[in-house]
Amino acid sequence: MPMLLKCALLVSRPRGWRAYLWLGLLGILQGKPEPQIALVGLYSLVSFLATAFAVNNYFDVGSDMLNPKKYNPFIGHCDRRALYVVLLNQAVALALVALLTPLSSFLVYLSTVVLGVAYSSPPFRLKARTGLELVSHMLYFGILLFLFGALLSHVQFSQQTVAIALVIGVYSAFLQLRNLRDDREFDGLIGDKTLFVRYPNFSALLLYSTAALSLLGSVYVLPVSLAVALPVAVIFGWKYGWERLVDSFVAVSLSLQVVARLCTCF
């Protein structure tokens, strides 16, 4: 049993959750959720991320075996029972969301889970369908995560809230395009027709475009964040490359928006 639980944790890849968990928490922090609902929200976000990454690991064994940079626990000592543990936990999270949150929150969460599973698993495997792999990622690893958190917090949707959701969607597209670029060789070898496999030049243009739009959108959401976000982003960009500049700028800007909103509440 301890080994099974360890495998369930390994296949869930918690180190990969950071950006996506943050997107969901941004939604929750747009309002003032009750403590119980906030805990349900956090648990359900973690459960979904575990499910999405575990299902991806399970159905990406073929390409990961070819990629020396990928560590997939299903290639070796972990078997499908670890996936069953993760899915069982996901069922519990779905039940809690259904019982304790409004119907709108449950429907958004259910849509998120369905898309997250359909992205990697047959017969849908949206990851292998040109264009759908990008749009689905923008939803289940972007806009829907934020929307779920915001609905839990009973947020009144304003122009700024919609702007944040759109920035998150574009930034999620940037994250996905970066992943597709890095995996294009191995995706192509197993027959996944991703954007970067079929249209590498166009996809590269999209990568740079979504990066620029993410930066501009973050400034639009909170213009005063530029004074803090830009120096931080330049430091990270100088040390780790332009993609980390984008990551840090968006993260700092949208996080400062939450801080500014909370400060106005006191």
XYZ file of C-alpha atoms in Angstrom, residues 12-256:
245
model
C 0.367 12.969 -10.479
C 3.506 15.106 -10.961
C 2.803 17.769 -8.286
C 5.857 19.773 -9.365
C 4.022 20.516 -12.596
C 0.969 22.000 -10.868
C 2.410 25.352 -9.818
C 1.235 27.610 -12.637
C -2.159 25.942 -12.975
C -2.929 25.818 -9.259
C -2.078 29.511 -9.124
C -4.598 30.216 -11.914
C -7.370 28.548 -9.922
C -6.379 30.334 -6.716
C -6.483 33.660 -8.575
C -10.154 32.980 -9.211
C -10.893 32.093 -5.587
C -9.099 35.210 -4.353
C -11.248 37.464 -6.540
C -13.905 37.252 -3.828
C -14.443 36.204 -0.215
C -15.335 32.502 -0.121
C -16.469 30.848 3.087
C -13.589 28.894 4.688
C -15.290 25.550 4.036
C -15.872 26.368 0.366
C -12.298 27.634 0.005
C -11.004 24.295 1.341
C -13.270 22.371 -1.034
C -12.009 24.572 -3.861
C -8.370 23.942 -3.010
C -8.905 20.192 -2.634
C -10.828 19.964 -5.900
C -8.184 21.975 -7.778
C -5.421 19.700 -6.483
C -7.478 16.608 -7.321
C -8.088 17.791 -10.874
C -4.431 18.605 -11.469
C -3.433 15.182 -10.139
C -5.933 13.555 -12.501
C -4.902 15.552 -15.563
C -1.203 14.843 -15.081
C -1.681 11.175 -14.145
C -3.890 10.473 -17.162
C -1.385 12.291 -19.368
C 1.467 10.201 -17.977
C -0.456 6.983 -18.515
C -1.343 7.618 -22.157
C 1.961 9.301 -23.053
C 4.114 6.290 -22.220
C 4.890 5.736 -25.919
C 6.357 9.191 -26.561
C 7.947 9.488 -23.119
C 9.873 6.255 -23.696
C 11.537 7.955 -26.669
C 12.270 11.205 -24.848
C 15.341 11.027 -22.585
C 14.297 14.282 -20.876
C 10.999 12.859 -19.639
C 10.557 10.900 -16.423
C 7.356 8.885 -16.516
C 6.737 6.624 -13.477
C 4.569 4.328 -15.605
C 7.754 3.373 -17.438
C 9.174 1.176 -14.750
C 7.892 0.476 -11.264
C 4.377 2.038 -11.279
C 1.347 0.356 -12.880
C -2.219 1.356 -13.664
C -3.366 0.843 -10.070
C -1.733 4.178 -9.273
C -4.008 5.807 -11.847
C -7.036 4.144 -10.247
C -6.128 5.692 -6.889
C -5.917 9.141 -8.467
C -9.243 8.670 -10.268
C -10.921 7.476 -7.070
C -9.764 10.643 -5.349
C -11.119 12.633 -8.299
C -14.522 10.997 -7.835
C -14.538 12.103 -4.194
C -13.668 15.672 -5.247
C -16.462 15.685 -7.821
C -18.936 14.475 -5.204
C -17.902 17.187 -2.738
C -18.174 19.916 -5.368
C -21.604 18.595 -6.388
C -22.853 18.514 -2.796
C -21.318 21.674 -1.352
C -21.093 24.247 -4.161
C -23.591 25.902 -6.525
C -24.623 24.077 -9.679
C -22.708 26.554 -11.833
C -19.462 25.736 -9.999
C -20.060 22.014 -10.358
C -20.777 22.262 -14.096
C -17.612 24.284 -14.682
C -15.564 21.850 -12.591
C -17.059 18.836 -14.355
C -16.273 20.407 -17.737
C -12.710 21.028 -16.591
C -12.230 17.408 -15.535
C -13.801 16.001 -18.702
C -11.621 18.151 -20.953
C -8.507 17.381 -18.894
C -9.086 13.641 -19.298
C -10.155 13.875 -22.956
C -6.961 15.773 -23.777
C -4.786 12.699 -23.241
C -7.031 9.662 -23.367
C -8.531 7.839 -26.342
C -10.867 7.814 -28.130
C -10.815 11.616 -27.976
C -7.130 12.350 -27.320
C -7.463 16.034 -28.115
C -3.693 16.291 -27.812
C -3.383 14.516 -31.160
C -5.858 16.803 -32.977
C -4.402 19.923 -34.560
C -5.788 23.064 -32.944
C -7.965 21.265 -30.417
C -4.925 20.552 -28.262
C -4.423 24.319 -27.924
C -8.057 25.365 -27.444
C -8.768 22.634 -24.887
C -5.639 23.564 -22.912
C -6.718 27.228 -22.844
C -9.979 26.075 -21.259
C -9.180 23.280 -18.805
C -5.729 24.581 -17.825
C -6.701 28.235 -17.981
C -10.055 29.980 -18.242
C -12.154 27.252 -16.596
C -9.783 26.964 -13.639
C -10.098 30.705 -12.999
C -13.853 30.668 -13.606
C -14.347 27.774 -11.168
C -12.494 29.638 -8.429
C -14.353 32.868 -9.150
C -17.749 31.141 -8.997
C -16.850 29.590 -5.656
C -16.179 33.112 -4.376
C -19.479 34.495 -5.743
C -17.629 37.062 -7.817
C -19.672 39.679 -9.635
C -18.163 39.557 -13.108
C -16.845 42.937 -14.146
C -14.851 44.167 -17.120
C -11.642 43.564 -15.176
C -12.657 40.008 -14.212
C -13.346 39.178 -17.849
C -10.022 40.758 -18.815
C -8.190 38.563 -16.286
C -9.924 35.456 -17.649
C -8.861 36.367 -21.186
C -5.268 37.039 -20.131
C -5.225 33.672 -18.382
C -6.532 31.980 -21.526
C -3.844 33.570 -23.679
C -1.138 32.793 -21.138
C -2.310 29.171 -20.997
C -1.964 29.071 -24.796
C 1.606 30.338 -24.416
C 2.382 27.581 -21.892
C 0.889 24.946 -24.168
C 2.690 26.137 -27.285
C 5.955 26.040 -25.386
C 5.271 22.444 -24.345
C 4.280 21.454 -27.873
C 7.471 22.992 -29.256
C 9.636 21.064 -26.808
C 7.803 17.779 -27.504
C 7.322 18.132 -31.266
C 9.945 15.565 -32.252
C 8.534 12.835 -30.041
C 4.885 13.735 -30.681
C 5.591 13.393 -34.384
C 7.226 10.001 -33.937
C 4.095 8.501 -32.353
C 1.693 10.207 -34.774
C 0.262 13.041 -32.654
C -0.598 15.787 -35.146
C -0.014 18.772 -32.885
C 0.279 22.334 -34.192
C 4.053 22.289 -33.861
C 4.262 18.976 -35.712
C 2.139 20.113 -38.662
C 2.791 23.863 -38.793
C 6.041 24.640 -36.973
C 6.548 28.134 -38.407
C 2.972 29.221 -37.760
C 3.140 27.735 -34.267
C 6.331 29.644 -33.509
C 4.549 32.848 -34.564
C 1.664 31.942 -32.259
C 4.116 31.328 -29.418
C 5.607 34.809 -29.708
C 2.176 36.387 -30.248
C 0.663 34.808 -27.129
C 3.726 35.878 -25.150
C 3.289 39.490 -26.269
C -0.470 39.451 -25.647
C 0.049 37.960 -22.186
C 2.402 40.821 -21.307
C 0.119 43.514 -22.720
C -2.962 41.994 -21.099
C -1.275 41.866 -17.709
C -0.467 45.572 -17.951
C -4.075 46.319 -18.964
C -5.406 44.466 -15.902
C -3.269 46.517 -13.495
C -1.144 49.246 -15.138
C 0.602 50.216 -11.876
C 2.008 46.680 -11.595
C 4.449 47.575 -14.362
C 6.714 49.324 -11.825
C 7.186 46.065 -9.874
C 6.609 43.377 -12.515
C 9.027 44.734 -15.112
C 12.178 44.769 -12.928
C 11.391 41.287 -11.596
C 10.736 39.989 -15.115
C 13.937 41.511 -16.483
C 15.971 39.818 -13.747
C 14.384 36.419 -14.423
C 14.624 36.922 -18.166
C 18.295 37.841 -17.959
C 19.037 34.756 -15.885
C 16.713 32.142 -17.377
C 15.661 33.391 -20.834
C 12.805 35.319 -22.412
C 10.159 32.714 -21.613
C 10.790 33.118 -17.883
C 10.492 36.859 -18.386
C 6.951 36.277 -19.634
C 6.157 33.847 -16.799
C 7.391 36.138 -14.054
C 5.776 39.276 -15.509
C 2.341 37.649 -15.787
C 2.636 36.011 -12.354
C 3.670 39.218 -10.592
C 1.116 41.411 -12.385
C -1.897 39.182 -11.766
C -0.823 38.465 -8.192
C -0.524 42.201 -7.516
